[in-house]
C-alpha cells in the first residue's frame, strides 16, 4: 500500500453514554483500530490477579493488579501514571495505524500525556442525559474477554446470558451497581469535563447529543466520513 494519512480519534462521554457501542460501529465502518482503556484494564487485572489461572498461588497476585481492581470496583479512576503507561504502551508501534481511543484520556493530566506523543485529529463527544445512563447501566451485560457489550432492552444476546460469538457466559460488571454508577457520573463531571474544554480549545471537539445510539450514530458516521481519508473507509455505510 502507498502512503496514507493516519487518522487519530478519541471518543468521550460519561460512563454508559455508548462509547463502546459506537466505537464498534466505527471500527466496522472505517478502518480504525479500537482501543478501550477499560477493556485493557480488565484484561490486565484478569491476567495479574490470576482469575483466569486459578492454579496460581496468591503470591502471584500483583499489587498493581489489586490496586487497579480496587479502584474500578469502587468506581474511582485508576492513577494517571498507571493508566497513561498502559495506554501509551499499547499505542507504541501504531505510528502508521489509524486508531480510536475509547475511555482515555479521562483527566487533563492524561490528555497532556497523550499530547506529548500524538496529536489527536478529532474528539467525538457523546452527550447523553444522566437519567438515560442510569437506566442503561443496570441492564448492561458484557463478555469480558472480548469487551462485547449487550443490553437487555437495546441489543440483547441471541441466547439469554451468553455471548453471541463464543457462547461463553456474560456478566454484569460490579461497578454497574446504582451506587457506583452515581459515583462514576460525579467523577466524570469533576475530572473529565475539563478534558472536553481542553479539546474544545484545540478546535477538535465534536459533540453529539441524544438519548438513543441509533439516532446519534448516523451523525457520527457522516462526520467521520467527511474527516477520514477515502481509502480508509471500509464499508462506509451507516
Ligand atoms: N436502551 C438503550 N441502551 C443502549 C443504547 N445505546 C447503548 N446502550 C446500552 O447501554 C449500555 C452502555 O453502553 P456502552 O456502549 O457500554 O457505553 P460506554 O460505557 O460509554 O462504553 C450497554 O448495555 C449498551 O448496550 C440505546 O440507544 N438505548
Ligand atoms: N482513562 C482512565 N483513567 C482512569 N481510570 C480509568 C480510565 N479508563 C478506565 N478506567 C477505570 O476503569 C473503569 C471502567 O472504565 P470503562 O470500561 O471505560 O467504563 P465505561 O465504559 O462504563 O465508561 C473506570 O470506572 C475506571 O475505574
mmCIF file of C-alpha atoms and ligand atoms in Angstrom:
data_model
loop_
_atom_site.group_PDB
_atom_site.id
_atom_site.type_symbol
_atom_site.label_atom_id
_atom_site.label_comp_id
_atom_site.label_asym_id
_atom_site.label_seq_id
_atom_site.Cartn_x
_atom_site.Cartn_y
_atom_site.Cartn_z
ATOM 1 C CA UNK A 1 0.000 0.000 0.000
ATOM 2 C CA UNK A 2 1.210 3.522 -0.708
ATOM 3 C CA UNK A 3 1.412 6.476 1.612
ATOM 4 C CA UNK A 4 -1.755 7.137 3.517
ATOM 5 C CA UNK A 5 -2.763 9.662 6.091
ATOM 6 C CA UNK A 6 -3.161 8.334 9.589
ATOM 7 C CA UNK A 7 -6.309 9.394 11.459
ATOM 8 C CA UNK A 8 -6.296 9.557 15.263
ATOM 9 C CA UNK A 9 -9.522 9.942 17.197
ATOM 10 C CA UNK A 10 -10.761 9.864 20.768
ATOM 11 C CA UNK A 11 -14.322 9.045 21.834
ATOM 12 C CA UNK A 12 -15.546 10.627 25.054
ATOM 13 C CA UNK A 13 -18.741 10.588 27.077
ATOM 14 C CA UNK A 14 -19.947 9.667 30.554
ATOM 15 C CA UNK A 15 -19.910 6.005 31.606
ATOM 16 C CA UNK A 16 -22.772 4.352 29.746
ATOM 17 C CA UNK A 17 -23.095 7.071 27.105
ATOM 18 C CA UNK A 18 -22.493 4.456 24.399
ATOM 19 C CA UNK A 19 -18.759 4.821 23.721
ATOM 20 C CA UNK A 20 -18.206 1.077 23.356
ATOM 21 C CA UNK A 21 -21.309 0.596 21.210
ATOM 22 C CA UNK A 22 -20.485 3.486 18.885
ATOM 23 C CA UNK A 23 -16.791 2.520 18.777
ATOM 24 C CA UNK A 24 -17.546 -0.943 17.479
ATOM 25 C CA UNK A 25 -19.757 0.560 14.760
ATOM 26 C CA UNK A 26 -16.956 2.981 13.848
ATOM 27 C CA UNK A 27 -14.419 0.154 13.751
ATOM 28 C CA UNK A 28 -16.727 -1.761 11.388
ATOM 29 C CA UNK A 29 -17.397 1.150 9.047
ATOM 30 C CA UNK A 30 -13.939 2.702 8.997
ATOM 31 C CA UNK A 31 -10.515 1.136 9.105
ATOM 32 C CA UNK A 32 -9.633 2.261 12.627
ATOM 33 C CA UNK A 33 -8.177 0.196 15.439
ATOM 34 C CA UNK A 34 -10.419 0.442 18.528
ATOM 35 C CA UNK A 35 -8.553 0.645 21.845
ATOM 36 C CA UNK A 36 -10.614 0.730 25.055
ATOM 37 C CA UNK A 37 -8.840 1.667 28.294
ATOM 38 C CA UNK A 38 -11.498 -0.124 30.376
ATOM 39 C CA UNK A 39 -11.067 -3.338 28.366
ATOM 40 C CA UNK A 40 -7.280 -3.046 28.693
ATOM 41 C CA UNK A 41 -7.546 -2.624 32.449
ATOM 42 C CA UNK A 42 -9.957 -5.524 32.899
ATOM 43 C CA UNK A 43 -7.769 -7.791 30.754
ATOM 44 C CA UNK A 44 -4.723 -6.726 32.744
ATOM 45 C CA UNK A 45 -6.433 -7.420 36.057
ATOM 46 C CA UNK A 46 -7.589 -10.852 34.903
ATOM 47 C CA UNK A 47 -4.026 -11.687 33.925
ATOM 48 C CA UNK A 48 -2.421 -10.152 37.019
ATOM 49 C CA UNK A 49 -4.799 -11.451 39.656
ATOM 50 C CA UNK A 50 -4.831 -14.899 38.131
ATOM 51 C CA UNK A 51 -8.612 -15.150 37.869
ATOM 52 C CA UNK A 52 -8.131 -16.957 34.579
ATOM 53 C CA UNK A 53 -5.367 -19.116 36.068
ATOM 54 C CA UNK A 54 -6.812 -20.470 39.310
ATOM 55 C CA UNK A 55 -3.853 -22.811 39.789
ATOM 56 C CA UNK A 56 -1.575 -19.881 40.541
ATOM 57 C CA UNK A 57 -0.877 -19.226 44.220
ATOM 58 C CA UNK A 58 -1.944 -15.975 45.864
ATOM 59 C CA UNK A 59 1.712 -14.847 45.777
ATOM 60 C CA UNK A 60 1.358 -14.223 42.071
ATOM 61 C CA UNK A 61 -1.360 -11.650 42.639
ATOM 62 C CA UNK A 62 0.368 -8.382 41.903
ATOM 63 C CA UNK A 63 -0.110 -5.245 43.959
ATOM 64 C CA UNK A 64 -0.680 -3.266 40.794
ATOM 65 C CA UNK A 65 -3.448 -5.624 39.671
ATOM 66 C CA UNK A 66 -5.118 -5.321 43.055
ATOM 67 C CA UNK A 67 -4.782 -1.536 43.061
ATOM 68 C CA UNK A 68 -6.425 -1.321 39.635
ATOM 69 C CA UNK A 69 -9.168 -3.706 40.681
ATOM 70 C CA UNK A 70 -9.990 -1.850 43.867
ATOM 71 C CA UNK A 71 -10.172 1.499 42.011
ATOM 72 C CA UNK A 72 -12.510 0.080 39.382
ATOM 73 C CA UNK A 73 -14.716 -1.752 41.890
ATOM 74 C CA UNK A 74 -15.186 1.473 43.850
ATOM 75 C CA UNK A 75 -15.938 3.440 40.692
ATOM 76 C CA UNK A 76 -12.775 5.527 41.059
ATOM 77 C CA UNK A 77 -10.324 6.355 38.297
ATOM 78 C CA UNK A 78 -7.043 4.453 38.444
ATOM 79 C CA UNK A 79 -3.981 6.718 38.940
ATOM 80 C CA UNK A 80 -2.985 8.798 35.916
ATOM 81 C CA UNK A 81 0.536 7.374 35.666
ATOM 82 C CA UNK A 82 -0.711 3.761 35.718
ATOM 83 C CA UNK A 83 -3.328 4.185 33.001
ATOM 84 C CA UNK A 84 -1.173 6.518 30.897
ATOM 85 C CA UNK A 85 1.657 3.974 30.854
ATOM 86 C CA UNK A 86 -0.744 1.173 29.942
ATOM 87 C CA UNK A 87 -2.476 3.037 27.117
ATOM 88 C CA UNK A 88 0.588 4.749 25.685
ATOM 89 C CA UNK A 89 2.474 1.458 25.612
ATOM 90 C CA UNK A 90 -0.356 -0.104 23.615
ATOM 91 C CA UNK A 91 -0.091 2.794 21.125
ATOM 92 C CA UNK A 92 3.613 2.142 20.648
ATOM 93 C CA UNK A 93 4.266 0.695 17.243
ATOM 94 C CA UNK A 94 0.984 2.097 15.909
ATOM 95 C CA UNK A 95 2.563 5.193 14.333
ATOM 96 C CA UNK A 96 1.248 4.162 10.900
ATOM 97 C CA UNK A 97 -2.125 2.915 12.142
ATOM 98 C CA UNK A 98 -5.330 4.915 12.431
ATOM 99 C CA UNK A 99 -6.881 4.433 15.839
ATOM 100 C CA UNK A 100 -9.848 5.318 18.032
ATOM 101 C CA UNK A 101 -9.190 5.643 21.759
ATOM 102 C CA UNK A 102 -12.177 4.880 23.980
ATOM 103 C CA UNK A 103 -12.086 5.806 27.696
ATOM 104 C CA UNK A 104 -8.755 7.642 27.600
ATOM 105 C CA UNK A 105 -7.915 10.430 28.345
ATOM 106 C CA UNK A 106 -10.230 10.985 31.317
ATOM 107 C CA UNK A 107 -8.209 13.711 33.068
ATOM 108 C CA UNK A 108 -6.270 16.716 31.840
ATOM 109 C CA UNK A 109 -3.031 15.052 33.039
ATOM 110 C CA UNK A 110 -3.838 12.065 30.786
ATOM 111 C CA UNK A 111 -4.659 14.386 27.878
ATOM 112 C CA UNK A 112 -1.253 16.050 28.353
ATOM 113 C CA UNK A 113 0.446 12.644 28.407
ATOM 114 C CA UNK A 114 -1.244 11.695 25.124
ATOM 115 C CA UNK A 115 -0.498 15.107 23.615
ATOM 116 C CA UNK A 116 3.204 14.645 24.311
ATOM 117 C CA UNK A 117 3.208 11.652 21.931
ATOM 118 C CA UNK A 118 0.426 12.174 19.387
ATOM 119 C CA UNK A 119 -1.816 14.929 18.041
ATOM 120 C CA UNK A 120 -5.474 13.932 18.055
ATOM 121 C CA UNK A 121 -7.372 14.784 14.861
ATOM 122 C CA UNK A 122 -10.950 14.542 16.201
ATOM 123 C CA UNK A 123 -12.655 14.038 19.542
ATOM 124 C CA UNK A 124 -16.181 12.621 19.395
ATOM 125 C CA UNK A 125 -18.158 13.571 22.489
ATOM 126 C CA UNK A 126 -21.335 11.598 23.265
ATOM 127 C CA UNK A 127 -23.638 13.771 25.334
ATOM 128 C CA UNK A 128 -26.384 11.635 26.928
ATOM 129 C CA UNK A 129 -28.552 12.632 29.939
ATOM 130 C CA UNK A 130 -27.651 11.006 33.301
ATOM 131 C CA UNK A 131 -31.108 9.528 33.801
ATOM 132 C CA UNK A 132 -30.859 7.656 30.491
ATOM 133 C CA UNK A 133 -27.445 6.376 31.523
ATOM 134 C CA UNK A 134 -28.615 5.085 34.898
ATOM 135 C CA UNK A 135 -31.349 3.074 33.204
ATOM 136 C CA UNK A 136 -28.968 1.592 30.651
ATOM 137 C CA UNK A 137 -26.228 0.514 33.005
ATOM 138 C CA UNK A 138 -28.455 -1.594 35.237
ATOM 139 C CA UNK A 139 -29.210 -3.739 32.180
ATOM 140 C CA UNK A 140 -25.693 -3.859 30.671
ATOM 141 C CA UNK A 141 -24.195 -7.331 30.208
ATOM 142 C CA UNK A 142 -20.645 -7.849 28.954
ATOM 143 C CA UNK A 143 -18.437 -10.578 27.553
ATOM 144 C CA UNK A 144 -15.235 -9.767 29.415
ATOM 145 C CA UNK A 145 -12.634 -11.445 27.167
ATOM 146 C CA UNK A 146 -13.778 -9.563 24.042
ATOM 147 C CA UNK A 147 -15.357 -6.437 25.539
ATOM 148 C CA UNK A 148 -18.591 -7.119 23.600
ATOM 149 C CA UNK A 149 -21.479 -5.252 25.197
ATOM 150 C CA UNK A 150 -25.165 -6.169 25.372
ATOM 151 C CA UNK A 151 -28.261 -4.656 26.909
ATOM 152 C CA UNK A 152 -31.435 -6.472 27.874
ATOM 153 C CA UNK A 153 -33.607 -3.816 26.203
ATOM 154 C CA UNK A 154 -31.433 -2.439 23.433
ATOM 155 C CA UNK A 155 -29.286 -5.223 21.974
ATOM 156 C CA UNK A 156 -29.995 -8.476 23.829
ATOM 157 C CA UNK A 157 -27.807 -11.512 23.157
ATOM 158 C CA UNK A 158 -29.328 -14.159 20.877
ATOM 159 C CA UNK A 159 -29.351 -16.615 23.780
ATOM 160 C CA UNK A 160 -30.029 -15.079 27.216
ATOM 161 C CA UNK A 161 -26.847 -14.731 29.290
ATOM 162 C CA UNK A 162 -24.493 -15.979 26.539
ATOM 163 C CA UNK A 163 -22.105 -14.230 24.160
ATOM 164 C CA UNK A 164 -23.280 -14.400 20.511
ATOM 165 C CA UNK A 165 -19.831 -15.251 19.126
ATOM 166 C CA UNK A 166 -18.285 -17.635 21.658
ATOM 167 C CA UNK A 167 -21.351 -18.871 23.579
ATOM 168 C CA UNK A 168 -19.481 -18.050 26.802
ATOM 169 C CA UNK A 169 -21.327 -16.595 29.805
ATOM 170 C CA UNK A 170 -21.977 -12.856 30.073
ATOM 171 C CA UNK A 171 -21.550 -10.989 33.345
ATOM 172 C CA UNK A 172 -22.784 -7.770 34.891
ATOM 173 C CA UNK A 173 -19.933 -5.508 35.946
ATOM 174 C CA UNK A 174 -19.608 -4.941 39.710
ATOM 175 C CA UNK A 175 -19.157 -1.231 39.019
ATOM 176 C CA UNK A 176 -22.526 -1.015 37.214
ATOM 177 C CA UNK A 177 -24.420 -1.105 40.533
ATOM 178 C CA UNK A 178 -26.592 2.029 41.002
ATOM 179 C CA UNK A 179 -24.427 3.445 43.846
ATOM 180 C CA UNK A 180 -21.176 3.016 41.947
ATOM 181 C CA UNK A 181 -22.719 4.463 38.788
ATOM 182 C CA UNK A 182 -23.646 7.620 40.740
ATOM 183 C CA UNK A 183 -20.073 7.994 41.887
ATOM 184 C CA UNK A 184 -18.695 7.461 38.385
ATOM 185 C CA UNK A 185 -21.075 10.068 36.950
ATOM 186 C CA UNK A 186 -19.979 12.610 39.599
ATOM 187 C CA UNK A 187 -16.308 11.913 38.945
ATOM 188 C CA UNK A 188 -16.934 12.293 35.240
ATOM 189 C CA UNK A 189 -18.236 15.833 35.784
ATOM 190 C CA UNK A 190 -15.386 16.778 38.068
ATOM 191 C CA UNK A 191 -12.431 15.118 36.363
ATOM 192 C CA UNK A 192 -13.395 14.549 32.743
ATOM 193 C CA UNK A 193 -15.453 17.627 31.786
ATOM 194 C CA UNK A 194 -12.215 19.695 31.860
ATOM 195 C CA UNK A 195 -10.819 17.366 29.187
ATOM 196 C CA UNK A 196 -13.710 18.393 26.918
ATOM 197 C CA UNK A 197 -12.675 22.036 27.407
ATOM 198 C CA UNK A 198 -9.075 21.051 26.657
ATOM 199 C CA UNK A 199 -10.049 19.620 23.275
ATOM 200 C CA UNK A 200 -12.610 22.355 22.547
ATOM 201 C CA UNK A 201 -9.873 24.929 22.883
ATOM 202 C CA UNK A 202 -7.754 22.936 20.428
ATOM 203 C CA UNK A 203 -10.677 23.049 17.969
ATOM 204 C CA UNK A 204 -11.032 19.266 17.600
ATOM 205 C CA UNK A 205 -14.135 18.598 19.743
ATOM 206 C CA UNK A 206 -17.370 17.462 18.053
ATOM 207 C CA UNK A 207 -20.375 16.892 20.337
ATOM 208 C CA UNK A 208 -23.309 14.576 19.543
ATOM 209 C CA UNK A 209 -26.311 14.842 21.868
ATOM 210 C CA UNK A 210 -29.259 12.488 22.266
ATOM 211 C CA UNK A 211 -30.815 9.635 24.202
ATOM 212 C CA UNK A 212 -30.620 6.889 21.563
ATOM 213 C CA UNK A 213 -27.496 5.486 19.953
ATOM 214 C CA UNK A 214 -29.357 4.640 16.753
ATOM 215 C CA UNK A 215 -30.226 8.320 16.314
ATOM 216 C CA UNK A 216 -26.772 9.591 17.234
ATOM 217 C CA UNK A 217 -24.866 7.098 15.085
ATOM 218 C CA UNK A 218 -25.787 8.426 11.589
ATOM 219 C CA UNK A 219 -24.453 11.842 12.617
ATOM 220 C CA UNK A 220 -21.204 10.352 13.904
ATOM 221 C CA UNK A 221 -20.896 8.335 10.710
ATOM 222 C CA UNK A 222 -21.469 11.377 8.478
ATOM 223 C CA UNK A 223 -18.928 13.382 10.471
ATOM 224 C CA UNK A 224 -16.224 10.715 10.185
ATOM 225 C CA UNK A 225 -16.970 10.111 6.507
ATOM 226 C CA UNK A 226 -16.048 13.772 5.951
ATOM 227 C CA UNK A 227 -12.919 13.584 8.101
ATOM 228 C CA UNK A 228 -11.371 10.244 7.249
ATOM 229 C CA UNK A 229 -9.378 9.856 4.047
ATOM 230 C CA UNK A 230 -11.373 7.864 1.471
ATOM 231 C CA UNK A 231 -9.026 4.873 1.340
ATOM 232 C CA UNK A 232 -9.740 4.060 4.976
ATOM 233 C CA UNK A 233 -13.482 3.781 4.686
ATOM 234 C CA UNK A 234 -14.046 0.077 4.918
ATOM 235 C CA UNK A 235 -17.736 -0.365 4.216
ATOM 236 C CA UNK A 236 -18.700 3.235 4.594
ATOM 237 C CA UNK A 237 -22.405 2.704 5.324
ATOM 238 C CA UNK A 238 -24.242 3.937 8.422
HETATM 239 N N1 LIG B 1 -31.663 1.294 25.837
HETATM 240 C C1 LIG B 1 -30.539 1.632 25.181
HETATM 241 N N2 LIG B 1 -29.377 1.081 25.551
HETATM 242 C C2 LIG B 1 -28.258 1.447 24.868
HETATM 243 C C3 LIG B 1 -28.287 2.371 23.793
HETATM 244 N N3 LIG B 1 -27.012 2.515 23.326
HETATM 245 C C4 LIG B 1 -26.231 1.710 24.084
HETATM 246 N N4 LIG B 1 -26.977 1.058 25.003
HETATM 247 C C5 LIG B 1 -26.570 0.121 26.047
HETATM 248 O O1 LIG B 1 -26.132 0.929 27.152
HETATM 249 C C6 LIG B 1 -25.051 0.296 27.841
HETATM 250 C C7 LIG B 1 -23.855 1.247 27.843
HETATM 251 O O2 LIG B 1 -23.340 1.349 26.533
HETATM 252 P P1 LIG B 1 -21.758 1.220 26.273
HETATM 253 O O3 LIG B 1 -21.523 1.266 24.812
HETATM 254 O O4 LIG B 1 -21.216 0.072 27.028
HETATM 255 O O5 LIG B 1 -21.273 2.636 26.940
HETATM 256 P P2 LIG B 1 -19.856 3.131 27.464
HETATM 257 O O6 LIG B 1 -19.833 2.837 28.933
HETATM 258 O O7 LIG B 1 -19.861 4.614 27.192
HETATM 259 O O8 LIG B 1 -18.784 2.411 26.686
HETATM 260 C C8 LIG B 1 -24.795 -1.024 27.115
HETATM 261 O O9 LIG B 1 -25.532 -2.041 27.785
HETATM 262 C C9 LIG B 1 -25.386 -0.774 25.706
HETATM 263 O O10 LIG B 1 -25.812 -1.979 25.088
HETATM 264 C C10 LIG B 1 -29.554 2.937 23.415
HETATM 265 O O11 LIG B 1 -29.677 3.747 22.494
HETATM 266 N N5 LIG B 1 -30.635 2.536 24.142
HETATM 267 N N1 LIG B 2 -8.528 6.733 31.402
HETATM 268 C C1 LIG B 2 -8.791 6.184 32.593
HETATM 269 N N2 LIG B 2 -8.303 6.752 33.724
HETATM 270 C C2 LIG B 2 -8.534 6.212 34.930
HETATM 271 N N3 LIG B 2 -9.307 5.133 35.128
HETATM 272 C C3 LIG B 2 -9.831 4.536 34.038
HETATM 273 C C4 LIG B 2 -9.594 5.020 32.714
HETATM 274 N N4 LIG B 2 -10.248 4.214 31.835
HETATM 275 C C5 LIG B 2 -10.883 3.282 32.573
HETATM 276 N N5 LIG B 2 -10.631 3.468 33.906
HETATM 277 C C6 LIG B 2 -11.155 2.660 35.042
HETATM 278 O O1 LIG B 2 -11.940 1.600 34.507
HETATM 279 C C7 LIG B 2 -13.318 1.749 34.886
HETATM 280 C C8 LIG B 2 -14.210 1.289 33.753
HETATM 281 O O2 LIG B 2 -13.932 2.038 32.612
HETATM 282 P P1 LIG B 2 -14.762 1.859 31.273
HETATM 283 O O3 LIG B 2 -14.813 0.428 30.904
HETATM 284 O O4 LIG B 2 -14.210 2.820 30.269
HETATM 285 O O5 LIG B 2 -16.195 2.308 31.771
HETATM 286 P P2 LIG B 2 -17.392 2.857 30.938
HETATM 287 O O6 LIG B 2 -17.322 2.170 29.591
HETATM 288 O O7 LIG B 2 -18.593 2.445 31.691
HETATM 289 O O8 LIG B 2 -17.178 4.324 30.830
HETATM 290 C C9 LIG B 2 -13.450 3.210 35.269
HETATM 291 O O9 LIG B 2 -14.517 3.451 36.166
HETATM 292 C C10 LIG B 2 -12.087 3.472 35.919
HETATM 293 O O10 LIG B 2 -12.029 2.919 37.224
#
